[in-house]
C-alpha positions as a printed NumPy array, in Angstrom:
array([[  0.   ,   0.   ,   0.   ],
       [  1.169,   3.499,  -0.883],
       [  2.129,   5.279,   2.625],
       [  0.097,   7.927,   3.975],
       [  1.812,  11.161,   5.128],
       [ -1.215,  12.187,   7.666],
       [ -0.776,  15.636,   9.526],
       [ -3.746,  17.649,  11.432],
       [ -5.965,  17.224,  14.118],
       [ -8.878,  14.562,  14.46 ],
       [-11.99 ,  15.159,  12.881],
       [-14.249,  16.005,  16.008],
       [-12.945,  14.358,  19.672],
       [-13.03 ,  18.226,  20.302],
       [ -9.841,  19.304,  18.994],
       [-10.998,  22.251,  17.176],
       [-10.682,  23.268,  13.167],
       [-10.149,  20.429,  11.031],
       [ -6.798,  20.584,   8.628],
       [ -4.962,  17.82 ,   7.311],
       [ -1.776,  17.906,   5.209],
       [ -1.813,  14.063,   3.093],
       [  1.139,  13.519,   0.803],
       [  0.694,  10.123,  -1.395],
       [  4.194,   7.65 ,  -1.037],
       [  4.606,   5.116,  -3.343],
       [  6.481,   2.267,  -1.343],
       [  9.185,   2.488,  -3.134],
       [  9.888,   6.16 ,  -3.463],
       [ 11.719,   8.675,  -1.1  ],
       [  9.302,   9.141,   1.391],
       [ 12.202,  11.803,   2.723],
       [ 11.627,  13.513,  -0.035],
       [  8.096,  13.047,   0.355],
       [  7.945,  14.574,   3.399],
       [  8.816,  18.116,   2.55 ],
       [  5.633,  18.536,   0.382],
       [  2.057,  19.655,   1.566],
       [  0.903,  21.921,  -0.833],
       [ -2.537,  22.862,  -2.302],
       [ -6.202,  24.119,  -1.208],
       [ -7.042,  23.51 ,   2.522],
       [-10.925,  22.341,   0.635],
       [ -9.146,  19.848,  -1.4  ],
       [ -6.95 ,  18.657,   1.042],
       [ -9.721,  17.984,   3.371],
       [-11.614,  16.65 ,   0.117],
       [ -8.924,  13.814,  -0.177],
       [ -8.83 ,  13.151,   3.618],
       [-12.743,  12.333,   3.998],
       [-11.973,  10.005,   0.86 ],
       [ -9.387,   8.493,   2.498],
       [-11.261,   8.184,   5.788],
       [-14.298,   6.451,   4.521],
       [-12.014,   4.029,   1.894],
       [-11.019,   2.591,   5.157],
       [-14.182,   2.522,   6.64 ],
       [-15.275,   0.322,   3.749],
       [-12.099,  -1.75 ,   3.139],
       [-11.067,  -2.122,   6.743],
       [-10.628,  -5.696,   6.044],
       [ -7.965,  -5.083,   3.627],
       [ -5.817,  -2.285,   5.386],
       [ -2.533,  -4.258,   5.902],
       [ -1.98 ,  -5.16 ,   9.488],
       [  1.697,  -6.93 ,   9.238],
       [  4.321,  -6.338,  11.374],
       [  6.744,  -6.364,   8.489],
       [  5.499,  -3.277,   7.406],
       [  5.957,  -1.479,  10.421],
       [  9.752,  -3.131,  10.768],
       [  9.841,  -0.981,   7.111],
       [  8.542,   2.2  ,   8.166],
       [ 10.744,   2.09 ,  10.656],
       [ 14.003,   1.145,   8.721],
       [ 12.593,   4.392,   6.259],
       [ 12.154,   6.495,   9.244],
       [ 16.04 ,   6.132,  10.266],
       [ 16.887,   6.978,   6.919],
       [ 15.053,  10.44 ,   7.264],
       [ 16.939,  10.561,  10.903],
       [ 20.159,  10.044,   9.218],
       [ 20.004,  11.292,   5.896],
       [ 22.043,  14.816,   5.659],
       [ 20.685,  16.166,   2.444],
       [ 16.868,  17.057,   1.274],
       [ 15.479,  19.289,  -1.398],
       [ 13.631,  22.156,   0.807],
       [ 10.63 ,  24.164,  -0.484],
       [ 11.698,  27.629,  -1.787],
       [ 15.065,  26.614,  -2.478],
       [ 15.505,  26.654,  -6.067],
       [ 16.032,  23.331,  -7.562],
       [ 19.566,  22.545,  -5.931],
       [ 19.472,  20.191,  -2.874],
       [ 20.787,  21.586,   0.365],
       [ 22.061,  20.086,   3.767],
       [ 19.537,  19.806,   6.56 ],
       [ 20.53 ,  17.713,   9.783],
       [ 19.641,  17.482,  13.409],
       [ 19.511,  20.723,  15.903],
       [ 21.904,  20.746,  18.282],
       [ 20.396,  18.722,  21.189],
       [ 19.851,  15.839,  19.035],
       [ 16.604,  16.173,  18.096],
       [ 14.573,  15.003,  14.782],
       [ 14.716,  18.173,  12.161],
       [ 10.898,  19.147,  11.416],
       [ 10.481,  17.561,   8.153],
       [ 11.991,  14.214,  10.041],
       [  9.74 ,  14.771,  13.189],
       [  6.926,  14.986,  10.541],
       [  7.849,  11.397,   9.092],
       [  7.596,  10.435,  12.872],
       [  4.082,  11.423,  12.872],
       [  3.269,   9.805,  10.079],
       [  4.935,   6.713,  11.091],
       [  2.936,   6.721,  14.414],
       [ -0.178,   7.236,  12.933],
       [  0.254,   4.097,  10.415],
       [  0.858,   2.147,  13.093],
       [ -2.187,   3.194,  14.817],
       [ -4.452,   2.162,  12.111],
       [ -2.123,  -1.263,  11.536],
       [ -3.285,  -1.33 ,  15.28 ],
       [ -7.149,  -0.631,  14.925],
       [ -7.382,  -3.464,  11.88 ],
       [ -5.756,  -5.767,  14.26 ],
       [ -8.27 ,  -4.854,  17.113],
       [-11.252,  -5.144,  14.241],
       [-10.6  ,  -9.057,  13.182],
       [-10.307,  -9.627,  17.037],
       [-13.663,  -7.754,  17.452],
       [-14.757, -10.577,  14.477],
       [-13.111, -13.247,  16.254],
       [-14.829, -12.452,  19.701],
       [-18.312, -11.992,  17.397],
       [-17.832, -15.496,  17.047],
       [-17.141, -17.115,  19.862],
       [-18.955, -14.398,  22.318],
       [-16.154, -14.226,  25.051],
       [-17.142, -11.886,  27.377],
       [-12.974, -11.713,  28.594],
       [-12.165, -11.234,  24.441],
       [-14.993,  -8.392,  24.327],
       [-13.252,  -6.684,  27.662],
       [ -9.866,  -6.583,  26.152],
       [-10.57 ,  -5.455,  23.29 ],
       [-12.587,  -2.747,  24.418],
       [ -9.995,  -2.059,  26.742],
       [ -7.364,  -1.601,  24.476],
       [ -9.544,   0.167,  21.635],
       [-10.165,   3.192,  24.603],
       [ -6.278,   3.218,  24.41 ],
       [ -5.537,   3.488,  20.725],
       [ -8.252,   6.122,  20.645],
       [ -6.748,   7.84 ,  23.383],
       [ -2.869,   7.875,  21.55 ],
       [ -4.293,   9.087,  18.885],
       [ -5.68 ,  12.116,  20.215],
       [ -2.313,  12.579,  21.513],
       [ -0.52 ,  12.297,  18.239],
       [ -2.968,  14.496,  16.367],
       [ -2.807,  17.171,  19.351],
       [  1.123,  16.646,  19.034],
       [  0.463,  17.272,  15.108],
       [ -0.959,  20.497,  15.811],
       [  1.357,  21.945,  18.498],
       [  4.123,  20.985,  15.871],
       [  2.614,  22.772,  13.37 ],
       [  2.241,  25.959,  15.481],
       [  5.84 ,  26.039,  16.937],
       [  4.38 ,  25.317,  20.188],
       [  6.483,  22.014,  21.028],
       [ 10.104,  22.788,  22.229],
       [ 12.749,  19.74 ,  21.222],
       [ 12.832,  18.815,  24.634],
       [  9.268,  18.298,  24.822],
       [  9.114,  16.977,  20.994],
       [ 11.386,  13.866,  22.322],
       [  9.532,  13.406,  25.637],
       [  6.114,  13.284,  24.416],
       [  7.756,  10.946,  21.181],
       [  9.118,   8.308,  23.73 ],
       [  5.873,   7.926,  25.695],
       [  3.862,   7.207,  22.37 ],
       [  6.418,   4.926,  21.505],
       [  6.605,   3.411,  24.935],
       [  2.588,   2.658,  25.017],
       [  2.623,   1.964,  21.137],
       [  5.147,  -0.79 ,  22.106],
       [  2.944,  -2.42 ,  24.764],
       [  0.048,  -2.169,  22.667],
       [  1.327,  -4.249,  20.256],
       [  2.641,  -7.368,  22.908],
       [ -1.136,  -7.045,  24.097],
       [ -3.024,  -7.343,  20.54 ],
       [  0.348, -10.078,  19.96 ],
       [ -0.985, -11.747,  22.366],
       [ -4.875, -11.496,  21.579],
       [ -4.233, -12.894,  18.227],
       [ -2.258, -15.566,  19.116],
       [ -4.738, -16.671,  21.1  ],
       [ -7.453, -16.702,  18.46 ],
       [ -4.847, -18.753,  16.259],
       [ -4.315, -21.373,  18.684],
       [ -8.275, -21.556,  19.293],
       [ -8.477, -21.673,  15.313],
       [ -8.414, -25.152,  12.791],
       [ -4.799, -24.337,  10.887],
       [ -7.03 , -24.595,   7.425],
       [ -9.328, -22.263,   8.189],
       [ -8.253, -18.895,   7.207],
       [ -8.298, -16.633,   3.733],
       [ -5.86 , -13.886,   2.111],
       [ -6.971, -11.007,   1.54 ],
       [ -5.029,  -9.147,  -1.353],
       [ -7.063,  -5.41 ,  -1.246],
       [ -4.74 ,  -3.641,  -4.002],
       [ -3.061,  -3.809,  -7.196],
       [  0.299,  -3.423,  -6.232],
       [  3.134,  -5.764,  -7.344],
       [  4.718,  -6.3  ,  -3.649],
       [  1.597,  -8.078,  -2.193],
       [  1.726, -11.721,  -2.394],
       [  2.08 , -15.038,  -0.722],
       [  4.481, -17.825,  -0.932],
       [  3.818, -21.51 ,  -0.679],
       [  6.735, -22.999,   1.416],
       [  6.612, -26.215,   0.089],
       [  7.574, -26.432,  -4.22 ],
       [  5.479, -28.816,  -6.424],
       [  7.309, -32.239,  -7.695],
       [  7.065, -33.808, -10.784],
       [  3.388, -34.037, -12.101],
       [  2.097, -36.297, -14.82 ],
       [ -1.595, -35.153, -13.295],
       [ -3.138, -32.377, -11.206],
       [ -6.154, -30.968,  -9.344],
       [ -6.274, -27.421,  -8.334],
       [ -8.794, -25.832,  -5.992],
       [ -9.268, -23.025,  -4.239],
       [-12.338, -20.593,  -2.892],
       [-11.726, -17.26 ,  -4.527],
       [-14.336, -14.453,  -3.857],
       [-13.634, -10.733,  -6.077],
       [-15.204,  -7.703,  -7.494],
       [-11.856,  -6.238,  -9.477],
       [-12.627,  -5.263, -13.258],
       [-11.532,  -5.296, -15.707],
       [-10.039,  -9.295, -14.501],
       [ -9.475, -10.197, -11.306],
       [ -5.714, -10.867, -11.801],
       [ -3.269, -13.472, -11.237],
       [ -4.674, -16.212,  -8.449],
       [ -1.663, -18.322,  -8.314],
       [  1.926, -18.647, -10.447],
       [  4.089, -21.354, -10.261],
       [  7.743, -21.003, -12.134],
       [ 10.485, -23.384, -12.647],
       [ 13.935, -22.09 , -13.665],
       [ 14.554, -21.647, -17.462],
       [ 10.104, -20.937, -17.837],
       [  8.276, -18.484, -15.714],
       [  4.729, -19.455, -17.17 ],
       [  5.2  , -23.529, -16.008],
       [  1.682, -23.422, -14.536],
       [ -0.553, -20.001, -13.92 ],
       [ -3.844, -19.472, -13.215],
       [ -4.581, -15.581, -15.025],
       [ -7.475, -13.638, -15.824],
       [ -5.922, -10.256, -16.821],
       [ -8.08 ,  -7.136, -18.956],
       [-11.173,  -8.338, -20.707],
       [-10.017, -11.581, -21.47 ],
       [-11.697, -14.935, -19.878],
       [ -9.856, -16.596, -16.991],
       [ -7.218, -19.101, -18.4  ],
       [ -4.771, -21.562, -17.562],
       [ -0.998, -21.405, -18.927],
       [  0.801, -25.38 , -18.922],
       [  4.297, -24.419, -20.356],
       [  3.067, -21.237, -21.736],
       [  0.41 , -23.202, -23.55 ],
       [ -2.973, -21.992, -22.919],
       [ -6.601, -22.987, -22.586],
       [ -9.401, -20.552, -22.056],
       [-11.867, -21.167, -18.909],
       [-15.482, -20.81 , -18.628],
       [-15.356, -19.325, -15.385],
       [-17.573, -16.486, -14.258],
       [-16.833, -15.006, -10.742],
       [-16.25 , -11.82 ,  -9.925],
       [-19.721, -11.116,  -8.869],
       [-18.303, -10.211,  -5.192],
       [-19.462, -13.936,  -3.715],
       [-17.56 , -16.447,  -2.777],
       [-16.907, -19.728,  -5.318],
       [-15.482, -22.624,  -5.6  ],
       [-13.572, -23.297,  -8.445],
       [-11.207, -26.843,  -9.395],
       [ -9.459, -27.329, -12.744],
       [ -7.89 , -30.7  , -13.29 ],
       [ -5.651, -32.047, -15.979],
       [ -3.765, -35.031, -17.08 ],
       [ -0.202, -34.857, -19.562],
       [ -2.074, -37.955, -21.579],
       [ -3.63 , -35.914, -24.507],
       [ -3.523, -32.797, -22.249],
       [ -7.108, -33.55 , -20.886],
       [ -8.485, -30.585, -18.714],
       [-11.655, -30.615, -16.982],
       [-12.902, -27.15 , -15.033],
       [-15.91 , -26.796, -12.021],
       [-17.418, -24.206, -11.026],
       [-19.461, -24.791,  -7.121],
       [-19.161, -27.977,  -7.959],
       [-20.619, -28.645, -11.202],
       [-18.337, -29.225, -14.406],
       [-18.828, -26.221, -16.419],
       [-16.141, -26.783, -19.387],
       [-13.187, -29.108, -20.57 ],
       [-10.79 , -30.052, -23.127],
       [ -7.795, -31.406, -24.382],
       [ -4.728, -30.919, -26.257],
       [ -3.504, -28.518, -23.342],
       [  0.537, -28.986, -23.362],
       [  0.451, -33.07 , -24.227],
       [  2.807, -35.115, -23.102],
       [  4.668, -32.551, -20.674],
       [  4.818, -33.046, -17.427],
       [  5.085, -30.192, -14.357],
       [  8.969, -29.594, -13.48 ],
       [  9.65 , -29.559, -10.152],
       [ 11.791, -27.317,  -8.119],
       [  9.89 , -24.455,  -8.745],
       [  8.322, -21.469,  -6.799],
       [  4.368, -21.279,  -6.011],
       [  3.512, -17.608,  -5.448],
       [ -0.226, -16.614,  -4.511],
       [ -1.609, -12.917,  -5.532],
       [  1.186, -12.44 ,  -8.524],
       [  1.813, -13.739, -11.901],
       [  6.223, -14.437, -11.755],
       [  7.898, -13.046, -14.711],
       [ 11.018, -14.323, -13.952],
       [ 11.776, -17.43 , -11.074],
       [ 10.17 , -15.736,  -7.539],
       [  9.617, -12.284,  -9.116],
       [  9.544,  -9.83 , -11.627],
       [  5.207,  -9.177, -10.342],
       [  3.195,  -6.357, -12.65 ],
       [  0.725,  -4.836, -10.631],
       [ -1.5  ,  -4.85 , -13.743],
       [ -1.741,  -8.621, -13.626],
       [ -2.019,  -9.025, -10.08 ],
       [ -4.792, -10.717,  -8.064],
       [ -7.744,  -8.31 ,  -6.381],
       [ -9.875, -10.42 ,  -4.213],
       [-10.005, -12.621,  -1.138],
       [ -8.914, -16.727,  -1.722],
       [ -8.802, -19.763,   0.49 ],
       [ -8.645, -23.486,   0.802],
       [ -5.944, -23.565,  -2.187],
       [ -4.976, -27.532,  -2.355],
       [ -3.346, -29.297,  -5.101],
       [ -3.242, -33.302,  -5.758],
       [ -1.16 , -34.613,  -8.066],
       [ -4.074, -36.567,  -9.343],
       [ -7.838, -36.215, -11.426],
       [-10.458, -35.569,  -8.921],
       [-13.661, -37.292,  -9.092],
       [-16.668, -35.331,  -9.697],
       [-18.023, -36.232,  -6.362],
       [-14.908, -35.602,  -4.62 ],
       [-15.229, -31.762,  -5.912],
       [-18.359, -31.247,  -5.228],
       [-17.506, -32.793,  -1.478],
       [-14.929, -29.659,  -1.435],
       [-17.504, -27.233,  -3.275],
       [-19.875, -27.86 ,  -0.19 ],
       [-17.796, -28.099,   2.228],
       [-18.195, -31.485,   3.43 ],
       [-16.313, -32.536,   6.304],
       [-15.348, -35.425,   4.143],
       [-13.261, -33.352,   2.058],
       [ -9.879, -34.09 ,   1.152],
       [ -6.983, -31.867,   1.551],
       [ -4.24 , -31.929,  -0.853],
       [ -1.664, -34.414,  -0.992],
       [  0.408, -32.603,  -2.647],
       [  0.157, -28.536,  -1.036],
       [ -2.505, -28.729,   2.025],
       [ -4.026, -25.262,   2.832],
       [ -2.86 , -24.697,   5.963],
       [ -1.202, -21.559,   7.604],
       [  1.979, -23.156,   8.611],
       [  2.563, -23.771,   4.654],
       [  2.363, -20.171,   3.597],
       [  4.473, -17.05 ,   4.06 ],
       [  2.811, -13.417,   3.668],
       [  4.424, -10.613,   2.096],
       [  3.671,  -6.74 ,   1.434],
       [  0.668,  -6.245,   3.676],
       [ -1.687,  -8.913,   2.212],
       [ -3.809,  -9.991,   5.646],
       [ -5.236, -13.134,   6.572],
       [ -8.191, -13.287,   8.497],
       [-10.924, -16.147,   9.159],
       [-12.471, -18.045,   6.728],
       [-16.307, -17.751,   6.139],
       [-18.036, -19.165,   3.04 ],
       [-18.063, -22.464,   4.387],
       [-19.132, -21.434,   8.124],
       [-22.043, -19.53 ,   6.101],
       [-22.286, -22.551,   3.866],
       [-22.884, -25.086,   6.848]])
């Protein structure tokens, strides 16, 4: 997710005149730089906040909650600390030297980048809180309902403090001394407020079957993604499935890549502009008649055998295409990479945003056999029957996340049962 450069008191909690300074990051750009902008109309800037402010409102399931990305704000926020150059405002277009005052304290564009940093982690914290909220919903532990209340009154409380620090910067009222004081008791209670919600959630995990969870990929970005620990071996059959649930148009992206060294397209699943979803075998393809991004969960299986090149695909458990002649004869390398969220360009890598996945997706298994029909539709209706994959078993212990794609509990088949 692009980083959020948030300055100005909260919108009511009785802190006075709303004003907000938001400067747009990409992750991979300066955010030093960055931080040294602000311009442009108070209206539109307070425009782009309320827009901002109710995208997360209605996507707080997919603001990234990892600690990852904190450890990387962080890492960027000791650059600012330690950098000795940036471009200042009003300064022509050379680049001059700004560093710390002499007490040791963060330069204003750097104590800015604090803010900033703070208040990301703040709503990394409040995402957290929500999917224990969820998790409580569901189980209706009075104790779970208590702490999390508990520790929501203190998130909302540092945050008041942050945005009334944001304001005394902005009027010169804070003195360094003060500026580093009031910075290490944030940091302090941000610190304990994260062992607490650690804590919360690992709770929920342990109280949670290991398969049933979903990723949650909110963005187009080409850094979000998970890996599958475990590579695939030789195949001379398959069955993929997986629950996939997305709105994204034009094509819901990339579901899953695997790559071998030598050919990046060994085995994709892709369903990129206006074309129909398809499946790549060796960079041979074969067009699927799948139609799901209503927004509602599905179920969807493709199988496929090297005899012939035989493919059969299901839909919710009914067949709903199939064919042959899809890359005869050629069995699935091994050794490869499995990548969730991102079609590989080159072995582990080289993602496009363009063609990456939008959506939520679960229960991914593969066999390295043809399904029955009945044994999809078992797995399209969630029968406890069902058979995991002997080859990749969805389970969280198998998958690494990367780039602020979340997990989060699994519901179609909860809502299905």
């Amino acid at each position: 997710l692009p980083l959020l450069l948030l300055l100005g008191p909260a919108l009511g909690q009785g802190l006075g005149q709303t004003r907000f300074i938001c400067t747009s990051v990409p992750l991979d750009g300066d955010v030093c730089a960055a931080s040294a902008l602000g311009t442009g109309s108070a209206e539109e800037l307070k425009g782009t906040v309320l827009q901002l402010r109710e995208t997360v409102l209605q996507q707080k399931e997919t603001i990234m909650n990892q600690k990852e990305t904190i450890r990387e704000l962080t890492a960027k926020l000791g650059r600012c600390e330690s950098q000795s150059v940036l471009e200042l405002p009003g300064e022509g277009k050379g680049r001059k030297g700004f560093s710390k005052n002499t007490m040791g304290d963060l330069s204003r564009p750097a104590a800015a980048e604090t803010l900033s940093q703070l208040g990301q982690t703040l709503q990394s914290l409040k995402t957290r809180l929500e999917n224990l909220e969820q998790f409580s919903r569901m189980n209706s532990s009075s104790q779970t309902n208590n702490l999390k209340d508990i520790l929501q009154n203190k998130i909302d409380d540092l945050e008041k403090q942050v945005l009334s620090r944001v304001n005394s910067l902005e009027e010169g009222k804070l003195s360094p001394r003060n500026e580093s004081e009031e910075r290490g008791k944030i940091e302090s209670t941000l610190t304990s407020l994260h062992q607490r919600i650690s804590d919360l959630e690992k709770g929920q995990k342990d109280n949670r079957p290991p398969d049933r969870f979903q990723l949650t990929f909110p963005l187009r970005t080409n850094y979000m993604y998970a890996k599958v620990k475990k590579s695939l071996p030789e195949m001379y059959a398959f069955s993929i499935c997986m629950w996939i649930k997305s709105s994204a148009s034009p094509g819901m992206g990339t579901p899953f890549s695997y790559a071998v060294p030598g050919q990046a397209n060994e085995l994709v699943l892709i369903e990129w502009g206006n074309n129909p979803m398809e499946i790549l075998i060796n960079d041979k393809v074969a067009k699927l008649p799948f139609v799901i991004n209503d927004g509602k969960w599905h179920h969807i299986c493709v199988t496929w055998t090297t005899r012939d090149g035989v493919w059969e695909a299901y839909q919710d458990g009914t067949q709903t295409g199939n064919g042959e002649n899809l890359a005869p004869y050629h069995p699935i390398k091994p050794q490869g990479v499995l990548v969730l969220g991102q079609e590989q360009d080159t072995l582990g890598g080289g993602f496009d945003a363009t063609q990456a996945f939008v959506g939520e997706l679960a229960h991914f298994n593969v066999w390295d056999r043809k399904l029955s029909p009945g044994e999809v539709y078992g797995l399209a209706t969630c029968s406890s029957k069902a058979l995991a994959g002997n080859v990749i078993a969805w389970a969280e212990a198998n998958i690494d996340i990367y780039g602020g794609a979340t997990k989060w509990t699994f519901e179609a088949c909860r809502q299905l049962n």
